[in-house]
Short mmCIF file of C-alpha atoms and ligand atoms in Angstrom, two decimals:
data_model
loop_
_atom_site.label_atom_id
_atom_site.label_comp_id
_atom_site.label_asym_id
_atom_site.label_seq_id
_atom_site.Cartn_x
_atom_site.Cartn_y
_atom_site.Cartn_z
CA MET A 164 -65.37 18.28 -12.98
CA ASN A 165 -64.24 20.66 -15.70
CA LYS A 166 -64.18 24.39 -15.06
CA THR A 167 -66.77 26.36 -17.00
CA LEU A 168 -66.26 29.57 -18.94
CA LEU A 169 -69.20 31.53 -20.33
CA LEU A 170 -68.40 33.88 -23.22
CA LEU A 171 -70.63 36.90 -23.92
CA PRO A 172 -69.42 38.36 -27.24
CA GLY A 173 -71.98 41.19 -27.25
CA ASP A 174 -71.96 44.00 -29.79
CA GLY A 175 -69.70 45.94 -32.13
CA ILE A 176 -66.14 44.61 -32.05
CA GLY A 177 -67.12 42.25 -29.19
CA PRO A 178 -67.74 39.19 -31.41
CA GLU A 179 -64.53 39.90 -33.37
CA VAL A 180 -62.28 39.98 -30.31
CA ILE A 181 -64.06 37.03 -28.67
CA GLY A 182 -63.48 35.13 -31.94
CA GLU A 183 -59.74 35.42 -31.26
CA VAL A 184 -60.27 34.33 -27.64
CA HIS A 185 -61.81 31.14 -29.05
CA LYS A 186 -58.66 30.54 -31.11
CA VAL A 187 -56.46 30.96 -28.02
CA LEU A 188 -58.68 28.53 -26.08
CA ASP A 189 -58.52 26.03 -28.96
CA ALA A 190 -54.74 26.28 -29.06
CA LEU A 191 -54.45 25.82 -25.29
CA ALA A 192 -56.66 22.71 -25.54
CA LEU A 193 -57.42 22.61 -21.81
CA ASP A 194 -60.30 20.74 -20.20
CA ILE A 195 -62.61 23.72 -19.86
CA ASP A 196 -66.28 23.76 -20.83
CA VAL A 197 -66.74 26.85 -22.96
CA SER A 198 -70.18 28.12 -23.94
CA GLU A 199 -71.67 31.35 -25.27
CA ALA A 200 -74.79 33.41 -24.62
CA LEU A 201 -76.47 36.46 -26.13
CA PHE A 202 -75.75 39.71 -24.34
CA GLY A 203 -76.24 43.43 -24.95
CA GLY A 204 -77.81 44.92 -28.06
CA ILE A 205 -77.86 41.59 -29.84
CA GLY A 206 -79.81 40.22 -26.88
CA ILE A 207 -82.32 43.07 -27.24
CA ASP A 208 -82.72 42.35 -30.95
CA THR A 209 -83.05 38.59 -30.51
CA GLU A 210 -84.66 38.02 -27.09
CA GLY A 211 -86.08 41.47 -26.31
CA VAL A 212 -83.76 42.06 -23.31
CA PRO A 213 -80.03 42.86 -22.99
CA VAL A 214 -79.56 39.97 -20.59
CA SER A 215 -82.12 37.21 -20.06
CA ASP A 216 -82.76 35.50 -16.73
CA GLU A 217 -81.35 32.34 -18.25
CA THR A 218 -78.10 34.08 -19.14
CA LEU A 219 -77.88 35.56 -15.64
CA ALA A 220 -78.36 32.09 -14.16
CA ARG A 221 -75.72 30.61 -16.45
CA ALA A 222 -73.30 33.41 -15.52
CA GLN A 223 -73.84 32.78 -11.81
CA ALA A 224 -73.30 29.05 -12.28
CA ALA A 225 -70.09 29.40 -14.34
CA ASP A 226 -66.56 29.61 -12.92
CA ALA A 227 -65.78 32.64 -15.07
CA VAL A 228 -67.61 34.92 -17.49
CA LEU A 229 -65.76 36.77 -20.26
CA MET A 230 -67.53 39.59 -22.06
CA GLY A 231 -66.59 41.26 -25.35
CA ALA A 232 -68.33 44.63 -25.46
CA VAL A 233 -71.84 46.05 -25.36
CA GLY A 234 -73.70 48.98 -26.90
CA GLY A 235 -73.88 50.89 -30.14
CA PRO A 236 -75.68 53.79 -31.80
CA GLN A 237 -78.62 51.63 -32.91
CA TRP A 238 -79.69 51.11 -29.29
CA ALA A 239 -78.82 54.56 -27.93
CA SER A 240 -82.38 55.90 -28.22
CA GLN A 241 -83.76 52.91 -26.31
CA SER A 242 -85.28 53.68 -22.89
CA PHE A 243 -82.70 53.76 -20.16
CA ASP A 244 -83.25 50.40 -18.49
CA THR A 245 -83.53 48.44 -21.71
CA ARG A 246 -80.24 49.65 -23.17
CA PRO A 247 -77.35 47.23 -23.69
CA GLU A 248 -75.38 48.99 -20.92
CA ALA A 249 -78.22 48.28 -18.47
CA GLY A 250 -77.66 44.58 -19.16
CA LEU A 251 -74.02 44.93 -18.16
CA LEU A 252 -74.92 46.72 -14.93
CA LYS A 253 -77.53 44.05 -14.19
CA LEU A 254 -74.97 41.31 -14.78
CA ARG A 255 -72.37 42.99 -12.54
CA ALA A 256 -74.98 43.43 -9.79
CA ALA A 257 -76.34 39.87 -10.11
CA MET A 258 -72.82 38.44 -9.91
CA ASN A 259 -72.06 40.89 -7.07
CA VAL A 260 -68.60 41.52 -8.51
CA TYR A 261 -67.80 44.52 -6.36
CA ALA A 262 -64.05 44.78 -6.96
CA ASN A 263 -62.91 45.62 -10.46
CA LEU A 264 -59.18 45.13 -11.02
CA ARG A 265 -57.95 47.20 -13.95
CA PRO A 266 -54.22 46.94 -14.51
CA ALA A 267 -52.54 49.67 -16.56
CA ARG A 268 -49.15 48.35 -17.59
CA CYS A 269 -47.00 49.87 -20.29
CA PHE A 270 -45.52 47.25 -22.62
CA PRO A 271 -41.86 48.17 -23.18
CA ALA A 272 -42.24 47.94 -26.95
CA LEU A 273 -45.11 50.42 -26.86
CA ALA A 274 -43.64 53.17 -24.68
CA ASP A 275 -43.61 55.41 -27.75
CA ALA A 276 -47.28 54.74 -28.58
CA SER A 277 -48.36 56.69 -25.49
CA SER A 278 -49.39 60.31 -25.82
CA LEU A 279 -46.97 61.03 -22.95
CA LYS A 280 -43.20 61.09 -23.17
CA ARG A 281 -41.45 57.72 -23.00
CA GLU A 282 -39.70 58.49 -19.69
CA LEU A 283 -43.04 59.18 -18.00
CA VAL A 284 -44.63 55.85 -18.96
CA GLU A 285 -41.78 53.36 -19.44
CA GLY A 286 -42.19 50.70 -16.76
CA LEU A 287 -45.61 52.01 -15.73
CA ASP A 288 -47.53 49.43 -13.68
CA ILE A 289 -50.66 50.66 -11.91
CA MET A 290 -53.49 48.52 -10.58
CA PHE A 291 -56.86 50.21 -10.28
CA VAL A 292 -59.30 48.69 -7.83
CA ARG A 293 -62.64 50.21 -8.86
CA GLU A 294 -65.79 49.63 -6.81
CA LEU A 295 -68.21 48.17 -9.37
CA VAL A 296 -71.68 47.53 -7.96
CA GLY A 297 -72.44 50.69 -5.99
CA GLY A 298 -72.13 54.46 -6.05
CA VAL A 299 -73.85 56.70 -8.55
CA TYR A 300 -74.31 53.85 -11.06
CA PHE A 301 -76.81 52.14 -8.76
CA GLY A 302 -77.88 54.58 -6.02
CA GLN A 303 -81.54 55.35 -5.34
CA PRO A 304 -83.40 57.58 -5.95
CA ARG A 305 -82.69 57.97 -9.64
CA GLY A 306 -84.68 59.02 -12.66
CA ILE A 307 -85.93 61.90 -14.78
CA GLU A 308 -89.10 63.63 -13.66
CA ASP A 309 -91.32 66.35 -15.10
CA LEU A 310 -91.54 69.64 -13.23
CA PRO A 311 -94.66 71.83 -12.98
CA ASP A 312 -92.86 74.62 -14.86
CA GLY A 313 -92.52 72.34 -17.88
CA GLY A 314 -88.85 71.67 -17.18
CA ARG A 315 -87.48 68.35 -16.04
CA ARG A 316 -85.25 67.12 -13.22
CA GLY A 317 -82.63 64.38 -13.55
CA VAL A 318 -81.52 62.62 -10.36
CA ASN A 319 -78.79 60.15 -9.51
CA SER A 320 -77.63 59.26 -6.03
CA HIS A 321 -74.09 58.51 -4.99
CA VAL A 322 -74.47 56.05 -2.11
CA TYR A 323 -71.93 53.95 -0.20
CA THR A 324 -72.28 52.11 3.10
CA THR A 325 -69.48 51.16 5.48
CA GLU A 326 -69.55 47.56 4.27
CA ASP A 327 -69.56 48.56 0.56
CA ILE A 328 -66.37 50.54 1.19
CA ARG A 329 -64.64 48.03 3.46
CA ARG A 330 -65.01 45.03 1.18
CA VAL A 331 -63.53 46.73 -1.88
CA ALA A 332 -60.84 48.38 0.26
CA ARG A 333 -59.87 44.92 1.51
CA THR A 334 -59.38 43.80 -2.07
CA ALA A 335 -57.19 46.86 -2.71
CA PHE A 336 -55.02 46.24 0.37
CA GLU A 337 -54.69 42.51 -0.43
CA THR A 338 -53.81 43.37 -4.04
CA ALA A 339 -51.20 45.92 -2.96
CA ARG A 340 -49.63 43.31 -0.68
CA GLN A 341 -48.88 41.21 -3.78
CA ARG A 342 -47.48 44.26 -5.60
CA GLY A 343 -45.71 47.44 -4.47
CA GLY A 344 -47.38 47.61 -1.05
CA ARG A 345 -48.91 51.07 -1.59
CA VAL A 346 -52.58 52.06 -1.85
CA CYS A 347 -53.73 55.50 -2.91
CA SER A 348 -57.43 55.94 -2.08
CA VAL A 349 -59.21 58.43 -4.33
CA GLU A 350 -62.47 60.32 -3.69
CA LYS A 351 -63.83 63.85 -3.35
CA SER A 352 -64.10 64.06 0.43
CA ASN A 353 -63.87 67.84 0.15
CA VAL A 354 -67.33 68.10 -1.45
CA MET A 355 -69.10 64.74 -1.01
CA GLU A 356 -70.30 63.10 2.22
CA ALA A 357 -70.00 59.66 0.66
CA GLY A 358 -66.43 60.60 -0.23
CA LEU A 359 -65.71 61.61 3.35
CA LEU A 360 -67.16 58.33 4.62
CA TRP A 361 -65.00 56.54 2.05
CA ARG A 362 -61.85 58.22 3.40
CA GLU A 363 -62.76 57.52 7.04
CA GLU A 364 -63.63 53.85 6.49
CA VAL A 365 -60.52 53.17 4.40
CA THR A 366 -58.38 54.83 7.08
CA ARG A 367 -60.03 52.75 9.83
CA LEU A 368 -59.68 49.44 7.98
CA HIS A 369 -56.04 50.26 7.24
CA ALA A 370 -55.32 50.86 10.93
CA GLU A 371 -57.12 47.64 11.91
CA ASP A 372 -55.70 45.13 9.44
CA TYR A 373 -53.27 46.59 6.93
CA ALA A 374 -50.67 48.61 8.80
CA ASP A 375 -47.97 46.98 6.62
CA ILE A 376 -49.40 48.75 3.55
CA GLU A 377 -48.56 52.39 2.84
CA LEU A 378 -51.88 54.28 2.52
CA SER A 379 -52.31 57.72 1.01
CA HIS A 380 -55.43 59.68 0.03
CA MET A 381 -55.94 61.89 -3.00
CA LEU A 382 -58.82 63.96 -4.32
CA ALA A 383 -60.07 62.63 -7.64
CA ASP A 384 -59.43 65.80 -9.63
CA ASN A 385 -55.85 65.88 -8.41
CA CYS A 386 -55.48 62.19 -9.25
CA ALA A 387 -56.61 62.89 -12.83
CA MET A 388 -53.87 65.50 -13.04
CA GLN A 389 -51.19 63.38 -11.33
CA LEU A 390 -51.89 60.52 -13.75
CA VAL A 391 -50.64 62.60 -16.65
CA LYS A 392 -48.02 64.52 -14.66
CA ASN A 393 -46.22 61.68 -12.94
CA PRO A 394 -48.11 58.38 -13.39
CA LYS A 395 -45.31 56.18 -12.04
CA GLN A 396 -45.91 57.52 -8.51
CA PHE A 397 -48.89 55.12 -8.24
CA ASP A 398 -48.95 51.46 -7.28
CA THR A 399 -52.55 50.51 -6.40
CA ILE A 400 -55.37 53.05 -6.78
CA LEU A 401 -58.58 52.38 -4.84
CA THR A 402 -61.60 54.34 -5.98
CA ASP A 403 -65.36 54.35 -6.48
CA ASN A 404 -67.42 53.28 -9.47
CA LEU A 405 -67.62 56.58 -11.34
CA PHE A 406 -64.13 57.94 -10.63
CA GLY A 407 -62.75 54.49 -11.41
CA ASP A 408 -64.48 54.53 -14.78
CA LEU A 409 -62.96 57.88 -15.71
CA LEU A 410 -59.50 57.40 -14.27
CA SER A 411 -59.02 53.93 -15.76
CA ASP A 412 -59.80 55.23 -19.25
CA GLU A 413 -57.30 58.00 -18.69
CA ALA A 414 -54.67 55.53 -17.49
CA ALA A 415 -55.36 53.28 -20.45
CA MET A 416 -54.10 55.96 -22.81
CA LEU A 417 -50.86 56.16 -20.83
CA THR A 418 -50.16 52.60 -21.89
CA GLY A 419 -50.69 53.38 -25.55
CA SER A 420 -54.13 51.99 -26.30
CA LEU A 421 -57.48 51.01 -24.84
CA GLY A 422 -57.09 47.93 -27.02
CA LEU A 423 -54.57 46.49 -24.58
CA LEU A 424 -56.24 46.73 -21.21
CA PRO A 425 -58.05 43.83 -19.57
CA SER A 426 -60.06 43.79 -16.39
CA ALA A 427 -61.29 41.36 -13.77
CA ALA A 428 -64.36 41.93 -11.61
CA LEU A 429 -64.36 39.83 -8.48
CA GLY A 430 -66.87 39.21 -5.72
CA GLU A 431 -66.89 36.93 -2.71
CA ALA A 432 -64.28 34.14 -2.64
CA GLY A 433 -65.43 31.10 -4.58
CA LYS A 434 -67.94 33.04 -6.69
CA PRO A 435 -67.43 33.50 -10.44
CA GLY A 436 -65.49 36.47 -11.77
CA LEU A 437 -66.52 38.69 -14.67
CA TYR A 438 -63.78 39.55 -17.15
CA GLU A 439 -63.99 42.34 -19.69
CA PRO A 440 -61.66 44.29 -21.91
CA ILE A 441 -61.87 47.94 -20.84
CA HIS A 442 -62.60 49.12 -24.36
CA GLY A 443 -66.15 49.53 -25.58
CA SER A 444 -67.89 48.21 -28.68
CA ALA A 445 -66.08 50.71 -30.94
CA PRO A 446 -68.90 51.11 -33.51
CA ASP A 447 -66.60 53.13 -35.77
CA ILE A 448 -64.42 50.10 -36.52
CA ALA A 449 -66.92 47.29 -35.89
CA GLY A 450 -67.09 44.78 -38.71
CA LEU A 451 -63.84 45.93 -40.29
CA GLY A 452 -61.76 43.18 -38.68
CA VAL A 453 -59.14 45.60 -37.41
CA ALA A 454 -59.89 45.72 -33.67
CA ASN A 455 -57.10 44.76 -31.30
CA PRO A 456 -58.01 41.45 -29.60
CA SER A 457 -55.22 41.83 -27.00
CA ALA A 458 -57.39 43.29 -24.23
CA ALA A 459 -59.91 40.45 -24.58
CA ILE A 460 -57.14 37.83 -24.62
CA LEU A 461 -55.45 39.46 -21.60
CA SER A 462 -58.85 39.37 -19.86
CA LEU A 463 -58.89 35.63 -20.54
CA ALA A 464 -55.47 35.46 -18.85
CA MET A 465 -56.93 37.22 -15.81
CA ALA A 466 -59.76 34.65 -15.78
CA PHE A 467 -57.16 31.87 -15.60
CA ARG A 468 -55.46 33.69 -12.72
CA TYR A 469 -58.43 34.64 -10.56
CA SER A 470 -61.22 32.17 -11.39
CA LEU A 471 -59.82 29.10 -13.13
CA ASP A 472 -56.94 28.40 -10.70
CA ASP A 473 -54.35 28.27 -13.44
CA GLU A 474 -51.63 30.87 -12.88
CA ALA A 475 -49.26 29.09 -15.28
CA THR A 476 -51.70 29.49 -18.17
CA ALA A 477 -52.37 33.11 -17.18
CA VAL A 478 -48.66 33.89 -17.42
CA ARG A 479 -48.34 31.92 -20.65
CA VAL A 480 -51.14 33.89 -22.33
CA GLU A 481 -49.79 37.23 -21.06
CA ARG A 482 -46.32 36.43 -22.39
CA ALA A 483 -47.79 35.42 -25.76
CA VAL A 484 -49.50 38.81 -26.13
CA GLU A 485 -46.32 40.62 -25.12
CA ASN A 486 -44.21 38.55 -27.51
CA ALA A 487 -46.57 39.10 -30.43
CA ILE A 488 -46.29 42.86 -29.88
CA ASP A 489 -42.49 42.68 -29.39
CA ASN A 490 -42.21 40.77 -32.64
CA GLY A 491 -43.87 43.64 -34.43
CA THR A 492 -47.45 42.49 -34.93
CA ARG A 493 -49.54 45.60 -34.31
CA THR A 494 -53.12 46.56 -34.99
CA ALA A 495 -53.90 50.15 -35.99
CA ASP A 496 -54.52 51.36 -32.43
CA ILE A 497 -50.90 50.57 -31.56
CA GLY A 498 -49.40 51.95 -34.73
CA GLY A 499 -49.52 48.97 -37.09
CA THR A 500 -51.56 47.50 -39.92
CA ALA A 501 -52.32 43.99 -38.62
CA THR A 502 -55.91 42.77 -38.76
CA THR A 503 -57.71 41.30 -35.78
CA ALA A 504 -57.11 37.82 -37.18
CA GLN A 505 -53.40 38.46 -37.80
CA MET A 506 -52.94 39.79 -34.27
CA GLY A 507 -54.81 36.76 -32.88
CA ALA A 508 -52.73 34.38 -34.99
CA ALA A 509 -49.48 36.00 -33.80
CA ILE A 510 -50.60 35.58 -30.20
CA VAL A 511 -51.54 31.92 -30.77
CA GLN A 512 -48.17 31.42 -32.47
CA SER A 513 -46.39 32.83 -29.40
CA LEU A 514 -48.17 30.59 -26.88
C1 IPM B 661 -66.59 50.34 -18.42
C2 IPM B 661 -67.69 50.89 -19.30
C3 IPM B 661 -69.02 50.67 -18.64
C4 IPM B 661 -69.01 51.43 -17.34
C5 IPM B 661 -70.25 51.01 -19.49
C6 IPM B 661 -70.25 50.31 -20.81
C7 IPM B 661 -71.53 50.73 -18.74
O1 IPM B 661 -67.44 52.22 -19.59
O2 IPM B 661 -66.64 49.14 -18.11
O3 IPM B 661 -65.69 51.09 -18.07
O4 IPM B 661 -69.29 52.65 -17.33
O5 IPM B 661 -68.73 50.82 -16.30
MG1 MG B 662 -65.54 52.92 -18.89
#
């Protein structure tokens, strides 16, 4: 039976970058069943919800799901749980993709596109393992309530259980084993109980099963600083949902552009993975045809690696993106003038 890939183009530049993913898939001409569904703001406009039950069911039944981007100013005044972003959180939770792998690798040809000095970022290769279905994004209680004095109170809860921490930590240790063999676990155990539990559980799991891996711990504020001071000290960074969101955006800029960074969200073995470029819907450039499709295409490569059992194609697609950049095809975010379509064509050409 063919593998199945569900594409969720979404909003803003999402459909533009997924359009180039289609061209790569066409050029590869593999036996994969590719389909699309509405997702995000476009889902709200068309079906009344950011993600329908049917789309959730199709995502859970696919081998891999690849999303473009969600959100935009036209939906920002929408009530909280009907926003496009709520659809993404619902999808992540329904797929139970608790481990989000976010590689931050500096392409040699782009070492000068970083806001940091070349010597700090040349050869940079960090893997973030971000917890994706827990913490303050999902914890209860949450909400905004009215107070008797006429003021209001906003509440979010940062919650992690032993098992939440252990399963994502396992992914980080296993990932590090395939890489540099070092995990740096990041939290705020100096001010947060859930951060202290995080540190204790990671330490315990390490002693039990991963003594071959070098484990260190770092407070999240220090990590934010170390990432711009000496980013090459890191191999694999394990962190929670919120810190992982912030730190992976920061690391993305070290590599030159958000337009280059893919991600893979993985759950239990044998379940589908969710793949997303790290960038958002970029409303400022949506519709102009100038977005960089590299992050979406590199996310497709990760889907081949982790969900479609095709490492050779993953490597082939990654090399094609790297070659297109080496050969001088650059969108504006990486210092060039290529359009989305030209960048996509150069990548297809390099396959
Ligand atoms: C990301 C994004 C999302 C997140 C938003 C769009 C909900 O910023 O994937 O990093 O905060 O997780
Ligand atoms: Mg983010």
